[in-house]
Amino acid sequence: MKKGSFFSRSIVRIPLIIWSLAVLYPIFWMVLGAFKSNAEIYANPWGLPESFSFGNFVDAWSNYNIDSSVFNSFIVTGLGATLTLAMAIPTSYALERMRFRGNRLLFTLYISAMMIPMVLGWIPLFFLLMQLNLLDNIFGLSIVYAISQLPFSIFVLTSFMATIPKSLEEAAAIDGMSPYGILWKIITPLSTTGIITVTIMNMIQFWNEYFMALIFLQSEGNYTLALAIDYISNETQYTNAWGTLFASLVIAIIPVIVLYAIFQRRIVKGMTEGAIKG
Amino acid sequence: MVQSKRQRNLFLAFCLVPTFLLFSVFTLYPLFNGLYYSFFQWSGASSLAEFVGFDNYRRLFSDEIIPRTILHDYFLVVTKVFGIMILSTFFAVALTQMKIKEAPFYRIVFFFPNIMSVVVIGILWMFIYNPSLGLINSGLEFIGLESWQRPWLGSEDWALPSLVLPSVWAGIGLFMLMLMGGISNISKSYYEAAEIDGATEWQQFWKVTLPLIWPQIKISILYIIITTLNGSFIIVQVMTKGGPNNSTHVMGSYLYEQAFVKYNFGYGATIGVMILVLSLITVFVMQFLMRREKVEY
C-alpha cells in the first residue's frame, strides 16, 4: 500500500510541525516574556530570559488591580455556571421527558437563540440592567452570562438525558417518589457527565468573555480579568510595560490550561457537539 | 402514575416557568425592544427619546461607513472560510489517513487556541504584529526581506488582512476535529475498493473523502459564517478598535462605537437590526447553495 509510506508521511509532517510551532511559539514566548524585564524585552524580544523574575507578576497584581479582577472573574464564572445549571436542568428534563403542548416550539425557540446575533439585544439590555440597578455589577453580569449560555446548555443536557433509560423513573414513580424527587435524586445524578461537560464549557466561556463585560461593567473595581488585561494593553501603548502585560496574560490563561489538561477530551467533545447543532 | 393532573402541571410549571421568564426578560425582550429602539433618536436619558420613524434607516443607507463595515465583515467571512477550511481539511486528512504516530500531540496543540480568550489572542497578535519588536517584522528582517516590513495594524491597507491570521490561528483546531470525526466514520472498504480500481490518493480524496464528509464541511462553513458575522467585532475591538481611519470597522464594532461611545442608541439599534437581517439572509442563502444530495455508496 502506498498510503502512509515513509516518504509521504515525512512530507505531510512538515506543515504539521510548522503549524505546531506557529501555535506553541507565541504562547511559550508570552510566558517567557512575563519573566523578562522591560529592558530585556526590548533588547531581545523573542529569546530566552537571562534570569527569571516575578517582578512583572507583582507589578500586575498590586499596581494594576489584577487581584480584584481575578476575584471578580472567579465570582462571575462560578455564579454564572451555577445559575445556568439551575435554569437548564429542570427545563431540559421537562423538554426531554414530558409531553405538553408547545414542547417542540419551546425547544426550537431555545435552540434558535444560539444562532441569533445578540448585539442588537445588548442596547436594551444595558438600559434594563440600569433600571434593575444591575449595571456595573458583577452579579448582574453573572445573570446575563448565565442566560447567554442557556441555549447551549439545554441543547447538550437534553441530548444527554435522552440516553437515560425511562424505566428508572417509572420504577421510582411506582415506589411513590414525587417528580421533584425523581428530577433531583435520579435524573441529576445520572446526568453528571453531561452536567460536568456543560459546566466546564460555560466556565471557560465566562472566564474568557470580554465584550458583554466591556458594555455592562464600567468602574475599574468591577472589572473582570479580560477587561483589566485590555486596560493594561491600552496603557502599554504609553507606558511600554510589556512585561506586566504578559504577566497578566499568563495569569488569565493558567486556569484555562489547567482545565484543558484535566478535561481535554470532554472540552473537545463539548465544543464539537455544540457546533454540530446547525 | 399516581399523580393528579394538577400536580403534574405544577411540576411542569416549576421546571419551565422560572427559566422561561428569565430567558424572556434577558433575551427575547431586549431583541424585540432593540427593533423598537431603531425607530427612535435617543441619547440614553429616558425623557429625551424622540420617535423619528424611518430616519435612522435613511441615515443607515446614506452613512458612508456602513458599506465599508459590511464589506469588511464579508471579507473576514470569505477569507476565514477559505483559510480555515483548507488548512483544517488538510490537517484532518493527514492526521486520520497517514498513520502518524504523534497525531494526538497535534490534536491537543492545534485545539488549544480555541479555548483561549479573544482578549489574550488579540493582545498576543498585537505584539506579533508590533512594528519594531514583533515576530513578523523581525522575521522578515532575519530572512532579508526588510522591504516587506510594515506597521501591520497601523496601515490602512494591511490592518484588515492582518486580522485574518489570528482568527484562522484560533479557529483551525475545532474544525479539524469536526472533520476528523466525519472521516473516521467512513468505512475502510471504500478506500480499498478505490485502491483496487486504481484511484490515486488525490482521486480518493475528491471522490470518496470529500463527498462523504460534506455534512461536516457544510456545518463548519455555516458555523464560521455565523460566528464571524455575530462576533468578528470582538477581535476588532481588542486589536484595532476599528482604526486606523475606520479601515477595520465591522458592523458590530461600529454599533458599539455609535451606541456606547457616541451615545446614539437609536442608530446603534438600527445597525443591530441590519446585522440580524444580514446574518439571517446569509445563512439561508448559504444553506440553499450548499444543499446537496446525501451521498451513499
XYZ file of C-alpha atoms in Angstrom:
575
model
C 0.000 0.000 0.000
C 1.233 3.403 -0.939
C -0.701 5.211 1.718
C 1.306 6.065 4.810
C 4.611 5.341 3.153
C 7.622 6.763 4.925
C 8.212 9.355 2.220
C 4.717 10.811 2.050
C 4.413 10.792 5.817
C 7.577 12.860 6.104
C 6.264 15.401 3.619
C 2.961 15.713 5.469
C 4.788 16.162 8.759
C 6.394 19.411 7.596
C 3.184 21.511 7.608
C 2.068 19.796 10.803
C 5.292 20.740 12.547
C 5.203 24.282 11.174
C 1.653 24.787 12.431
C 2.545 23.345 15.850
C 5.370 25.861 16.085
C 3.031 28.653 14.983
C 0.679 27.741 17.822
C 3.187 26.981 20.544
C 5.928 29.522 19.943
C 3.816 32.653 20.603
C 2.356 31.050 23.736
C 5.746 29.960 25.104
C 7.169 33.291 24.261
C 4.331 35.078 26.074
C 5.105 33.029 29.179
C 8.826 33.771 28.870
C 8.124 37.472 28.315
C 6.282 37.561 31.617
C 9.564 36.751 33.371
C 11.711 39.267 31.494
C 12.470 42.825 32.462
C 11.321 45.532 30.069
C 14.861 46.276 29.002
C 15.326 42.641 28.071
C 12.091 42.569 26.074
C 13.358 45.477 24.017
C 16.848 44.083 23.581
C 15.830 40.536 22.776
C 12.046 40.205 22.419
C 11.951 36.638 21.073
C 14.767 34.970 23.016
C 15.098 33.311 26.397
C 15.186 35.448 29.549
C 18.555 35.823 31.272
C 17.088 35.410 34.716
C 13.576 34.579 35.833
C 11.997 37.332 37.882
C 8.496 37.584 39.266
C 8.595 41.385 39.271
C 6.076 41.644 36.444
C 3.581 39.469 38.276
C 3.959 41.552 41.432
C 3.510 44.729 39.419
C 0.397 43.437 37.634
C -1.037 42.040 40.832
C -0.605 45.090 43.025
C -0.380 48.116 40.692
C -2.926 47.198 38.059
C -5.781 45.772 40.168
C -5.317 42.298 38.765
C -6.037 40.938 42.243
C -9.570 42.342 42.370
C -10.295 41.448 38.747
C -9.193 37.836 39.286
C -11.595 37.760 42.221
C -14.396 39.271 40.099
C -13.744 36.790 37.311
C -13.953 33.877 39.737
C -17.277 35.171 41.116
C -18.759 35.734 37.667
C -17.540 32.351 36.432
C -18.750 30.376 39.445
C -22.052 32.164 39.884
C -22.755 32.197 36.140
C -22.116 28.459 35.797
C -24.282 27.653 38.855
C -27.170 29.800 37.638
C -27.016 28.225 34.188
C -27.359 24.757 35.709
C -30.209 25.824 37.996
C -32.117 27.083 34.976
C -31.094 24.467 32.418
C -31.510 21.159 34.311
C -35.265 21.389 35.109
C -36.081 22.828 31.687
C -34.037 20.191 29.873
C -35.786 17.452 31.831
C -39.253 18.783 31.044
C -38.389 19.301 27.380
C -36.877 15.862 27.017
C -39.233 13.698 29.080
C -42.630 15.344 29.471
C -45.309 15.689 26.840
C -47.049 19.002 26.809
C -48.394 21.309 24.207
C -45.701 23.550 22.705
C -42.810 21.297 23.694
C -41.241 21.292 20.202
C -41.857 25.012 19.808
C -40.164 25.885 23.099
C -37.190 23.660 22.306
C -36.823 25.249 18.855
C -37.056 28.701 20.406
C -34.193 27.983 22.818
C -32.037 26.324 20.178
C -32.526 29.012 17.534
C -31.376 31.609 20.069
C -27.900 30.102 19.597
C -27.820 31.439 16.041
C -29.283 34.895 16.616
C -26.744 37.737 16.908
C -27.215 39.141 20.385
C -25.572 42.508 19.651
C -28.975 44.012 18.900
C -30.251 42.960 22.312
C -27.317 44.440 24.181
C -28.528 48.033 23.828
C -31.919 47.437 25.512
C -30.229 45.060 27.965
C -27.938 47.899 29.001
C -30.939 50.046 29.988
C -32.784 47.119 31.530
C -29.829 46.412 33.807
C -29.652 50.107 34.635
C -33.293 50.120 35.743
C -32.754 46.981 37.810
C -29.660 48.519 39.427
C -27.602 45.676 37.978
C -25.468 47.747 35.639
C -21.784 47.913 36.564
C -22.455 44.996 38.876
C -20.774 41.603 38.675
C -23.960 39.858 39.845
C -25.899 41.455 37.012
C -23.195 40.294 34.614
C -23.411 36.757 36.045
C -27.145 36.648 35.290
C -26.593 37.916 31.746
C -23.817 35.350 31.231
C -25.915 32.508 32.608
C -28.775 33.278 30.243
C -26.442 33.691 27.281
C -25.250 30.095 27.722
C -28.725 28.714 28.447
C -29.499 27.560 24.869
C -26.192 25.700 24.528
C -26.641 24.071 27.960
C -30.213 22.978 27.209
C -29.052 21.601 23.885
C -26.330 19.433 25.420
C -28.319 18.383 28.505
C -31.441 17.296 26.611
C -29.386 15.114 24.277
C -27.652 13.684 27.307
C -30.846 12.993 29.272
C -32.286 11.218 26.238
C -29.792 8.398 26.876
C -31.046 7.703 30.424
C -33.406 4.683 30.418
C -37.025 5.632 31.192
C -37.557 2.513 33.308
C -35.624 4.055 36.209
C -38.024 6.973 36.518
C -41.058 4.706 36.137
C -39.821 2.408 38.898
C -39.204 5.366 41.197
C -42.664 6.793 40.450
C -44.287 3.459 41.303
C -42.391 3.493 44.590
C -44.140 6.776 45.295
C -41.337 9.219 44.568
C -42.522 12.712 43.617
C -41.465 14.162 40.241
C -39.287 16.645 42.152
C -37.558 13.732 43.837
C -37.088 11.958 40.501
C -35.526 15.073 38.980
C -33.227 15.698 41.937
C -32.336 12.173 43.051
C -32.398 10.199 39.804
C -32.042 12.374 36.736
C -29.489 14.864 38.064
C -27.020 12.250 39.396
C -27.355 10.177 36.221
C -26.630 13.243 34.075
C -23.399 14.047 35.919
C -21.237 13.518 32.841
C -23.339 15.902 30.763
C -23.543 18.414 33.602
C -19.759 18.426 34.002
C -19.219 18.900 30.259
C -21.662 21.799 30.111
C -20.234 23.392 33.244
C -16.636 23.284 32.023
C -17.637 24.779 28.682
C -19.628 27.521 30.388
C -16.852 28.295 32.853
C -14.288 28.685 30.074
C -16.756 30.868 28.205
C -17.422 33.129 31.210
C -13.772 33.325 32.224
C -12.795 34.416 28.698
C -15.742 36.674 27.888
C -14.877 40.238 27.007
C -17.498 42.166 25.080
C -20.512 41.972 27.407
C -18.210 42.803 30.306
C -16.982 45.825 28.331
C -20.541 47.068 27.860
C -22.072 46.177 31.212
C -19.216 46.989 33.608
C -17.813 50.474 33.998
C -15.819 51.086 37.151
C -12.344 49.637 37.431
C -13.118 47.951 40.750
C -15.686 45.776 38.987
C -13.510 44.811 36.013
C -13.212 41.156 35.155
C -9.815 39.828 34.139
C -10.468 40.260 30.401
C -11.262 43.944 30.915
C -8.301 44.504 33.223
C -5.961 42.994 30.630
C -7.471 45.086 27.863
C -6.973 48.135 30.082
C -3.313 47.263 30.694
C -2.876 46.640 26.971
C -4.203 50.114 26.157
C -1.912 51.626 28.796
C 1.070 49.758 27.366
C 0.957 51.951 24.282
C 2.146 54.772 26.523
C 3.989 53.041 29.357
C 5.552 50.252 27.250
C 5.282 47.990 30.291
C 5.158 44.858 28.132
C 6.381 42.577 30.897
C 3.435 43.481 33.109
C 1.045 42.887 30.233
C 2.481 39.425 29.570
C 2.313 38.556 33.252
C -1.397 39.419 33.291
C -1.965 37.355 30.136
C -0.297 34.399 31.834
C -2.498 34.830 34.905
C -5.560 34.796 32.619
C -4.518 31.690 30.754
C -3.391 29.462 33.651
C -6.895 28.364 34.782
C -7.782 27.543 31.169
C -4.617 25.475 30.735
C -5.346 23.604 33.968
C -8.934 22.829 32.878
C -7.702 21.767 29.447
C -5.060 19.497 30.958
C -7.639 17.738 33.144
C -10.698 17.713 30.885
C -9.171 17.775 27.400
C -11.445 15.084 25.962
C -14.620 16.493 27.465
C -13.871 20.028 26.287
C -13.175 18.831 22.758
C -16.350 16.754 22.741
C -18.444 19.550 24.198
C -17.235 22.080 21.656
C -17.527 19.901 18.561
C -21.005 18.768 19.579
C -22.035 22.307 20.414
C -21.045 23.343 16.896
C -22.939 20.498 15.216
C -26.314 21.952 16.104
C -26.579 23.723 12.707
C -48.896 7.014 37.608
C -50.452 8.179 40.821
C -50.081 11.899 40.422
C -53.030 14.094 39.621
C -53.166 16.300 36.579
C -52.829 19.369 38.763
C -49.669 18.100 40.419
C -48.229 17.278 37.029
C -48.926 20.773 35.720
C -47.452 22.287 38.858
C -44.264 20.314 38.332
C -44.172 21.308 34.670
C -44.511 24.956 35.660
C -41.767 24.550 38.249
C -39.456 23.194 35.542
C -40.254 25.616 32.763
C -41.651 28.908 34.011
C -38.759 30.462 36.001
C -36.231 29.697 33.270
C -38.505 30.902 30.523
C -39.306 34.103 32.404
C -35.629 34.951 32.823
C -34.932 33.991 29.211
C -37.764 36.262 28.049
C -36.659 39.193 30.169
C -32.955 38.982 29.306
C -33.024 37.644 25.736
C -36.392 37.908 23.956
C -37.476 41.276 25.332
C -34.142 43.009 24.534
C -34.187 41.667 20.969
C -37.677 42.989 20.255
C -37.004 46.142 22.178
C -33.913 46.698 20.035
C -36.122 46.595 16.976
C -38.380 49.186 18.621
C -35.444 51.457 19.580
C -34.334 51.587 15.963
C -37.226 53.976 15.284
C -36.096 56.472 17.920
C -33.450 59.079 18.257
C -32.103 58.622 21.715
C -29.030 59.585 23.680
C -29.798 57.488 26.752
C -31.749 59.848 29.030
C -35.209 58.299 29.104
C -37.222 61.507 28.758
C -35.485 62.536 25.557
C -36.303 59.580 23.296
C -37.856 61.003 20.178
C -39.796 58.956 17.638
C -38.236 59.543 14.232
C -39.876 56.872 12.058
C -37.504 55.555 9.439
C -34.945 58.362 9.854
C -32.347 56.017 11.342
C -32.785 53.675 8.402
C -32.395 56.543 5.943
C -29.250 57.525 7.793
C -28.063 53.918 7.588
C -28.335 53.945 3.819
C -26.578 57.286 3.419
C -23.829 56.597 6.004
C -20.595 56.196 4.056
C -19.014 53.996 6.692
C -21.798 51.384 6.640
C -20.975 49.814 3.224
C -17.342 49.603 4.316
C -18.246 47.801 7.560
C -20.373 45.314 5.604
C -17.575 44.776 3.107
C -15.072 44.243 5.945
C -17.338 41.694 7.614
C -17.756 39.698 4.414
C -14.044 39.979 3.661
C -13.414 38.311 7.031
C -16.119 35.699 6.363
C -14.669 34.713 2.980
C -11.004 34.689 3.994
C -11.752 32.802 7.210
C -13.915 30.204 5.459
C -11.209 29.504 2.876
C -8.262 29.743 5.270
C -9.810 27.598 7.976
C -11.457 25.029 5.716
C -8.420 24.402 3.504
C -5.997 24.073 6.398
C -8.286 22.084 8.667
C -9.294 19.682 5.881
C -5.630 19.117 5.061
C -4.719 18.530 8.708
C -7.762 16.318 9.306
C -6.933 14.101 6.327
C -3.248 13.973 7.263
C -3.952 13.009 10.864
C -6.534 10.333 10.069
C -5.161 8.751 6.885
C -1.395 8.904 7.236
C -0.819 6.772 10.346
C 1.238 9.429 12.065
C 2.367 8.236 15.477
C 2.304 11.615 17.210
C -1.192 12.534 15.895
C -2.657 13.008 19.415
C 0.015 15.626 20.105
C -1.071 17.672 17.083
C -4.727 17.342 18.036
C -4.089 18.669 21.524
C -1.849 21.517 20.332
C -3.986 22.657 17.396
C -7.121 22.756 19.506
C -5.704 24.767 22.372
C -6.153 28.286 20.863
C -9.884 27.532 20.536
C -10.299 27.866 24.285
C -8.130 30.957 24.697
C -9.874 34.254 25.353
C -10.170 36.550 22.352
C -8.527 39.216 24.512
C -5.452 37.047 25.050
C -5.310 36.065 21.361
C -5.754 39.675 20.240
C -3.069 41.064 22.524
C -0.656 38.269 21.681
C -1.062 39.009 17.974
C -0.820 42.750 18.521
C 2.658 42.075 19.794
C 3.440 39.668 16.946
C 2.482 42.484 14.549
C 4.324 45.149 16.573
C 6.286 47.237 14.027
C 9.582 47.335 15.920
C 9.543 44.355 18.304
C 7.101 41.968 16.644
C 7.825 38.493 15.373
C 6.676 39.203 11.815
C 8.846 42.223 11.167
C 11.851 40.677 12.958
C 11.357 37.502 10.936
C 11.251 39.449 7.674
C 14.428 41.240 8.686
C 16.052 37.926 9.539
C 15.425 36.478 6.081
C 16.447 39.736 4.399
C 13.049 40.998 3.296
C 13.175 44.384 5.051
C 11.208 45.943 2.213
C 8.214 43.798 3.212
C 8.148 45.166 6.729
C 5.044 47.148 7.541
C 3.327 48.729 10.529
C 0.753 45.948 10.016
C -2.075 47.057 12.281
C -1.270 50.715 11.759
C -1.598 50.572 7.989
C -4.948 51.268 6.373
C -4.326 48.658 3.680
C -2.906 45.901 5.854
C -4.795 46.181 9.142
C -7.872 44.240 7.998
C -5.981 41.369 6.289
C -3.808 41.203 9.420
C -6.903 40.304 11.448
C -7.482 37.142 9.391
C -4.401 35.291 10.589
C -5.220 35.395 14.327
C -8.780 34.225 13.560
C -7.534 31.320 11.451
C -4.857 30.545 14.042
C -7.503 30.370 16.759
C -10.115 28.509 14.700
C -8.335 25.608 12.988
C -8.447 23.090 15.841
C -12.197 22.923 16.318
C -12.991 22.441 12.636
C -10.143 19.987 12.160
C -11.641 17.834 14.914
C -15.142 18.097 13.447
C -13.850 16.911 10.068
C -11.787 14.167 11.684
C -14.975 12.898 13.293
C -16.533 12.689 9.834
C -13.551 10.952 8.250
C -13.259 8.329 10.959
C -16.854 7.283 10.188
C -16.006 6.424 6.576
C -15.702 2.699 6.105
C -12.221 1.477 5.118
C -13.782 -0.701 2.412
C -14.461 2.349 0.195
C -10.783 3.157 0.114
C -9.868 -0.473 -0.534
C -12.342 -0.594 -3.415
C -10.982 2.658 -4.810
C -7.457 1.300 -4.476
C -8.338 -1.813 -6.467
C -9.910 0.369 -9.157
C -6.562 2.160 -9.382
C -7.630 5.520 -7.938
C -4.739 7.717 -6.811
C -4.742 9.176 -3.303
C -5.722 12.517 -4.782
C -8.705 10.941 -6.579
C -9.652 9.091 -3.413
C -9.742 12.394 -1.573
C -12.002 14.058 -4.159
C -14.270 11.083 -4.875
C -14.514 9.346 -1.524
C -13.462 11.519 1.404
C -14.862 14.887 0.363
C -18.388 13.766 -0.651
C -18.727 11.654 2.476
C -17.710 14.421 4.884
C -19.806 17.032 3.080
C -22.289 17.290 6.009
C -19.434 18.193 8.383
C -17.969 20.650 5.868
C -21.340 22.314 5.438
C -21.860 22.679 9.182
C -18.335 24.028 9.613
C -18.797 26.669 6.929
C -22.149 27.781 8.352
C -20.638 27.897 11.825
C -17.738 30.068 10.650
C -20.182 32.412 8.902
C -22.432 32.745 11.934
C -19.624 33.245 14.435
C -17.878 35.766 12.180
C -20.944 37.897 11.490
C -22.013 37.727 15.129
C -18.611 38.028 16.736
C -15.896 39.457 14.471
C -16.181 42.783 16.296
C -14.612 41.293 19.418
C -11.186 40.792 17.888
C -11.549 44.125 16.048
C -12.323 45.887 19.322
C -9.319 44.318 21.053
C -6.783 44.768 18.257
C -7.638 47.928 16.325
C -10.853 49.473 17.738
C -11.970 49.925 14.122
C -8.987 52.089 13.147
C -6.822 53.265 11.523
C -9.290 55.654 9.907
C -12.240 53.176 10.043
C -10.320 50.714 7.866
C -11.124 47.752 10.134
C -14.583 48.670 11.417
C -17.027 45.781 11.090
C -20.771 46.107 11.678
C -20.603 45.109 15.342
C -17.716 47.395 16.267
C -19.430 50.294 14.506
C -22.580 49.551 16.510
C -20.536 49.612 19.706
C -18.955 52.932 18.759
C -22.259 54.556 17.788
C -24.208 53.283 20.787
C -21.777 53.062 23.675
C -19.104 55.631 22.739
C -21.166 58.279 20.931
C -24.460 57.526 22.725
C -26.539 57.271 19.536
C -28.532 54.373 20.943
C -31.320 54.558 18.373
C -28.901 54.472 15.470
C -26.909 51.721 17.173
C -30.081 49.624 17.377
C -30.670 50.236 13.669
C -27.209 48.837 12.931
C -28.110 45.874 15.146
C -31.238 45.222 13.063
C -29.051 45.310 9.950
C -26.662 42.730 11.465
C -29.579 40.467 12.340
C -31.155 40.718 8.884
C -27.877 40.263 7.003
C -26.750 37.259 9.022
C -30.125 35.518 8.665
C -30.136 36.136 4.895
C -26.548 34.910 4.581
C -27.247 31.716 6.486
C -30.343 30.941 4.399
C -28.567 31.651 1.116
C -25.578 29.517 2.092
C -27.827 26.685 3.215
C -29.504 26.823 -0.194
C -26.227 26.942 -2.113
C -24.638 24.096 -0.185
C -27.597 21.720 -0.310
C -26.507 18.575 -1.992
C -27.865 15.076 -2.353
C -26.761 12.916 0.513
C -24.047 10.681 -0.881
C -24.164 6.993 -0.141
C -22.109 4.293 -1.749
